Coordinates of C-alpha atoms in Angstrom, one line a residue:
X250 CA 108.6 66.9 117.9
X251 CA 108.9 69.5 120.5
X252 CA 111.2 72.0 118.5
X253 CA 108.4 71.4 115.7
X254 CA 105.9 72.4 118.3
X255 CA 107.7 75.5 119.1
X256 CA 108.5 76.7 116.0
X257 CA 104.7 76.5 114.9
X258 CA 103.6 78.2 117.9
X259 CA 106.3 80.8 117.3
X260 CA 104.8 80.9 113.7
X261 CA 101.5 81.7 114.8
X262 CA 102.5 84.2 117.2
X263 CA 104.1 86.1 114.4
X264 CA 101.1 85.7 112.1
X265 CA 98.6 86.7 115.0
X266 CA 101.1 89.8 115.6
X267 CA 101.3 90.8 112.1
X268 CA 97.1 90.7 111.5
X269 CA 96.9 92.1 114.9
X270 CA 99.2 94.3 116.0
X271 CA 99.1 96.7 119.3
X272 CA 99.1 100.1 117.7
X273 CA 98.3 103.4 119.4
X274 CA 94.4 104.1 119.7
X275 CA 94.7 107.8 118.8
X276 CA 95.3 106.8 115.1
X277 CA 91.8 105.3 115.1
X278 CA 90.2 108.3 116.8
X279 CA 92.2 110.5 114.1
X280 CA 91.1 108.4 111.4
X281 CA 87.2 108.1 112.5
X282 CA 87.2 111.9 112.2
X283 CA 88.5 112.0 108.8
X284 CA 86.8 109.0 107.3
X285 CA 83.7 110.1 108.4
X286 CA 83.8 113.7 107.5
X287 CA 84.9 112.2 104.2
X288 CA 81.7 110.4 103.7
X289 CA 79.8 113.5 103.9
X290 CA 82.1 114.7 101.3
X291 CA 81.5 111.7 98.9
X292 CA 78.0 111.4 99.3
X293 CA 77.3 115.2 97.7
X294 CA 80.8 114.8 95.0
X295 CA 81.1 111.4 94.2
X296 CA 77.9 108.6 95.0
X297 CA 75.9 111.7 94.8
X298 CA 73.0 110.1 92.5
X299 CA 70.9 107.9 94.6
X300 CA 68.3 110.5 95.3
X301 CA 67.6 111.4 91.5
X302 CA 68.2 107.7 90.4
X303 CA 65.1 106.8 92.8
X304 CA 62.9 108.4 90.4
X305 CA 63.8 106.0 87.6
X306 CA 62.7 102.5 89.0
X307 CA 62.5 101.1 85.4
X308 CA 66.6 101.6 85.4
X309 CA 67.3 99.6 88.8
X310 CA 69.1 96.3 88.6
X311 CA 70.0 95.4 92.1
X312 CA 73.5 94.3 93.1
X313 CA 74.1 91.2 94.5
X314 CA 74.1 92.4 98.0
X315 CA 70.5 94.0 97.7
X316 CA 69.3 90.7 96.6
X317 CA 71.2 88.9 99.2
X318 CA 69.2 91.0 101.9
X319 CA 66.1 91.4 99.9
X320 CA 66.7 95.4 100.3
X321 CA 63.5 97.1 99.0
X322 CA 64.1 99.1 95.7
X323 CA 65.1 102.8 96.4
X324 CA 62.4 105.5 96.5
X325 CA 62.9 109.3 97.1
X326 CA 61.4 108.8 100.6
X327 CA 64.2 106.0 101.2
X328 CA 67.0 107.6 99.4
X329 CA 66.4 110.9 101.3
X330 CA 66.3 109.4 105.0
X331 CA 69.6 107.4 104.1
X332 CA 70.7 110.9 103.4
X333 CA 69.7 112.3 106.8
X334 CA 70.8 109.2 108.7
X335 CA 74.2 110.0 107.1
X336 CA 74.6 113.3 107.6
X337 CA 73.7 113.3 111.6
X338 CA 75.3 109.9 112.1
X339 CA 78.9 111.2 110.4
X340 CA 78.8 114.0 112.4
X341 CA 78.2 112.0 115.6
X342 CA 80.6 109.8 114.9
X343 CA 83.4 112.2 113.5
X344 CA 83.2 113.5 117.1
X345 CA 84.0 110.3 118.4
X346 CA 80.9 110.3 120.3
X347 CA 78.8 107.1 120.3
X348 CA 81.6 105.2 118.2
X349 CA 79.8 101.6 118.0
X350 CA 76.1 102.8 117.7
X351 CA 77.0 105.8 115.3
X352 CA 79.8 103.8 113.3
X353 CA 77.4 100.8 112.6
X354 CA 74.5 103.0 111.6
X355 CA 77.0 104.9 109.1
X356 CA 78.2 101.8 107.9
X357 CA 75.1 100.3 106.9
X358 CA 73.4 103.4 105.6
X359 CA 76.6 104.1 103.4
X360 CA 77.0 100.5 102.1
X361 CA 73.0 100.8 101.1
X362 CA 73.6 104.6 99.6
X363 CA 76.6 103.2 97.6
X364 CA 74.8 100.1 96.4
X365 CA 72.0 102.0 95.3
X366 CA 74.6 104.4 93.3
X367 CA 75.8 101.6 91.4
X368 CA 72.5 99.5 90.7
X369 CA 72.0 101.5 87.5
X370 CA 74.8 100.0 85.2
X371 CA 78.3 101.0 86.3
X372 CA 80.1 99.8 89.6
X373 CA 83.0 101.4 91.0
X374 CA 85.6 99.8 92.6
X375 CA 87.4 102.5 94.3
X376 CA 85.1 102.5 97.4
X377 CA 86.0 99.1 99.1
X378 CA 88.3 100.3 101.4
X379 CA 85.9 102.7 102.5
X380 CA 83.1 100.3 102.7
X381 CA 85.2 98.4 105.0
X382 CA 86.7 100.9 106.9
X383 CA 83.7 102.0 108.1
X384 CA 82.5 98.4 109.5
X385 CA 85.7 97.9 111.3
X386 CA 86.2 101.2 112.9
X387 CA 83.2 100.6 115.2
X388 CA 84.8 97.7 116.4
X389 CA 87.4 99.3 118.4
X390 CA 84.8 101.2 120.8
X391 CA 85.4 104.4 122.8
X392 CA 88.7 105.8 123.1
X393 CA 89.6 107.6 126.3
X394 CA 90.7 110.9 125.7
X395 CA 89.9 110.7 121.8
X396 CA 92.6 112.6 119.9
X397 CA 95.2 112.5 122.9
X398 CA 94.7 109.1 123.6
X399 CA 98.0 107.4 124.7
X400 CA 96.6 103.6 124.7
X401 CA 97.7 101.3 122.4
X402 CA 95.8 98.1 121.5
X403 CA 95.2 94.8 119.6
X404 CA 91.5 96.2 118.6
X405 CA 92.9 99.2 117.1
X406 CA 95.6 97.4 115.2
X407 CA 93.1 94.8 114.0
X408 CA 90.8 97.6 112.4
X409 CA 93.8 99.2 110.8
X410 CA 95.3 96.0 109.2
X411 CA 91.7 95.2 107.7
X412 CA 91.5 98.8 105.9
X413 CA 95.2 98.4 104.8
X414 CA 94.5 95.2 103.4
X415 CA 91.3 96.1 101.6
X416 CA 93.3 99.2 100.3
X417 CA 96.0 96.8 98.7
X418 CA 93.4 94.5 97.3
X419 CA 91.7 97.2 95.6
X420 CA 94.5 97.5 93.1
X421 CA 95.4 93.5 92.9
X422 CA 91.8 92.8 92.4
X423 CA 91.7 95.4 90.0
X424 CA 94.5 93.3 87.8
X425 CA 92.9 90.2 88.4
X426 CA 89.7 91.8 86.8
X427 CA 91.9 92.7 84.1
X428 CA 93.3 89.2 83.3
X429 CA 90.1 87.6 83.7
X430 CA 88.5 90.4 80.9
X431 CA 91.1 89.6 78.9
X432 CA 90.5 85.7 78.7
X433 CA 92.8 85.1 81.7
X434 CA 95.7 86.2 79.5
X435 CA 98.2 88.5 81.4
X436 CA 99.1 90.3 78.5
X437 CA 96.0 91.0 77.0
X438 CA 95.3 94.3 78.9
X439 CA 98.8 95.9 79.3
X440 CA 99.2 95.0 75.2
X441 CA 95.6 96.4 74.3
X442 CA 94.7 100.0 73.0
X443 CA 92.8 100.6 76.6
X444 CA 94.4 103.8 77.5
X445 CA 93.6 105.2 73.7
X446 CA 90.2 104.1 74.1
X447 CA 90.2 105.7 77.7
X448 CA 91.5 109.3 76.3
X449 CA 89.0 109.5 73.2
X450 CA 86.3 108.4 75.7
X451 CA 87.5 111.5 77.9
X452 CA 89.1 114.4 75.7
X453 CA 90.3 116.5 78.4
X454 CA 93.3 116.9 80.5
X455 CA 96.6 115.9 79.9
X456 CA 95.8 112.3 78.0
X457 CA 95.3 114.0 74.8
X458 CA 99.0 114.4 74.1
X459 CA 99.4 111.0 74.8
X460 CA 97.4 110.0 71.7
X461 CA 100.8 110.0 69.1
X462 CA 102.7 107.8 71.2
X463 CA 101.4 104.4 71.1
X464 CA 104.6 102.7 72.6
X465 CA 104.5 105.2 75.5
X466 CA 101.0 104.3 76.3
X467 CA 101.8 100.8 76.4
X468 CA 104.8 101.4 78.5
X469 CA 102.4 103.0 80.7
X470 CA 100.0 100.5 80.7
X471 CA 102.3 98.1 81.6
X472 CA 103.7 99.7 84.5
X473 CA 99.9 100.3 85.9
X474 CA 99.1 96.8 85.4
X475 CA 102.5 95.5 87.3
X476 CA 101.8 98.0 90.1
X477 CA 98.4 96.5 90.8
X478 CA 99.4 93.1 90.4
X479 CA 102.4 93.4 92.7
X480 CA 100.6 95.5 95.3
X481 CA 100.4 93.3 97.9
X482 CA 103.8 94.0 98.7
X483 CA 103.0 97.1 100.4
X484 CA 101.8 94.8 103.1
X485 CA 104.8 93.9 104.0
X486 CA 106.8 96.9 103.8
X487 CA 108.0 99.2 106.8
X488 CA 109.6 102.6 107.3
X489 CA 110.8 104.5 104.5
X490 CA 110.0 101.7 101.9
X491 CA 106.4 102.0 103.2
X492 CA 106.4 105.8 102.7
X493 CA 107.9 105.5 98.8
X494 CA 105.0 103.1 98.5
X495 CA 102.7 105.4 99.7
X496 CA 104.3 108.4 97.5
X497 CA 103.9 106.2 94.4
X498 CA 100.1 105.5 94.9
X499 CA 99.4 109.1 95.4
X500 CA 101.4 109.8 92.3
X501 CA 99.5 107.3 90.3
X502 CA 96.2 108.4 91.8
X503 CA 97.4 112.3 90.3
X504 CA 98.3 110.9 87.3
X505 CA 95.1 109.3 86.5
X506 CA 93.2 112.7 87.3
X507 CA 95.3 114.5 85.2
X508 CA 95.1 112.2 82.1
X509 CA 91.7 110.7 82.4
X510 CA 89.9 112.7 85.1
X511 CA 89.5 109.7 86.7
X512 CA 89.9 110.0 90.6
X513 CA 90.7 107.2 93.6
X514 CA 89.5 109.6 96.3
X515 CA 88.0 107.0 98.4
X516 CA 90.8 104.6 98.3
X517 CA 93.6 107.5 98.7
X518 CA 91.9 108.5 101.9
X519 CA 92.1 105.2 103.4
X520 CA 95.9 105.0 102.9
X521 CA 95.6 107.4 106.0
X522 CA 95.5 103.8 107.7
X523 CA 99.3 103.0 107.2
X524 CA 100.0 106.5 108.4
X525 CA 101.6 107.0 111.8
X526 CA 99.0 109.7 112.7
X527 CA 99.9 109.6 116.5
X528 CA 102.8 111.8 115.5
X529 CA 100.0 114.6 114.4
X530 CA 99.3 116.1 117.9
X531 CA 102.6 116.3 119.2
X532 CA 103.8 118.2 116.0
X533 CA 100.8 120.8 116.4
X534 CA 101.8 121.5 119.6
X535 CA 105.2 122.2 118.8
X536 CA 104.3 124.4 115.9
X537 CA 101.8 126.3 118.0
X538 CA 104.7 126.3 120.8
X539 CA 107.4 127.8 118.1
X540 CA 104.7 130.4 117.2
X541 CA 104.3 131.8 120.6
X542 CA 107.9 131.8 121.2
X543 CA 108.1 134.1 117.8
X544 CA 105.3 136.5 118.6
X545 CA 106.6 136.7 122.5
X546 CA 103.7 134.7 124.0
X547 CA 100.8 136.8 122.5

């Protein structure tokens, strides 16, 4: 019984250390800056239509989150206010100033903004990881020395782990959705002609060259589906194996852009939660030192 108790406690500690690893806080400081600046890009390039859409209340179909919190229907004054809050809040949060207050404000405003943008007939799953990231980053609080911090904490590790899980589950849940839409048949989606339909629907890019090759399209669908279904394995990888997985998924997103002009930029940027960002500062300082040496200190 004593040995079982020790084993149980050891297992709990292992699980806790996986969910709440102690990592350098500078990772969160850098990731904050990148993600909050990306949100400004996102509301101009990707989810950019809440303001014009709010002029058509007859088309508005609120998502569950809007119904759950009884959010008012969008209007032009409301969406313009959200836009201004996001711009100001992101600039403040990107500088790691008032990280809790500014972060929560940005998280709430961006969640509402994206909900509005996706309440008019099309819901994209590529924003899952970004929305989760915006909600968990404020939990870390103030980071001393910001981008030069040498502190390590479990708070930073927990926030990064949440983002990592949401990145991976973006793919895994996509695979489950494909299985469900095919009547819970695991072969329905990969054996279908969905890629041909998508290429015909978007007749541009390199996808048109795949139309004469149905066998190749089916192989590509099976590879994509299998990768999504097994994406959770990424959470167990370390070192070069994790790097290989990241390169694979970045290549996957480049491929979908080239073939279908479908991007996953919000998901792709959140892959930085897996990266050892604390190495960026020392690397930049070494680059600057080498330049000074070559120029003779000028």
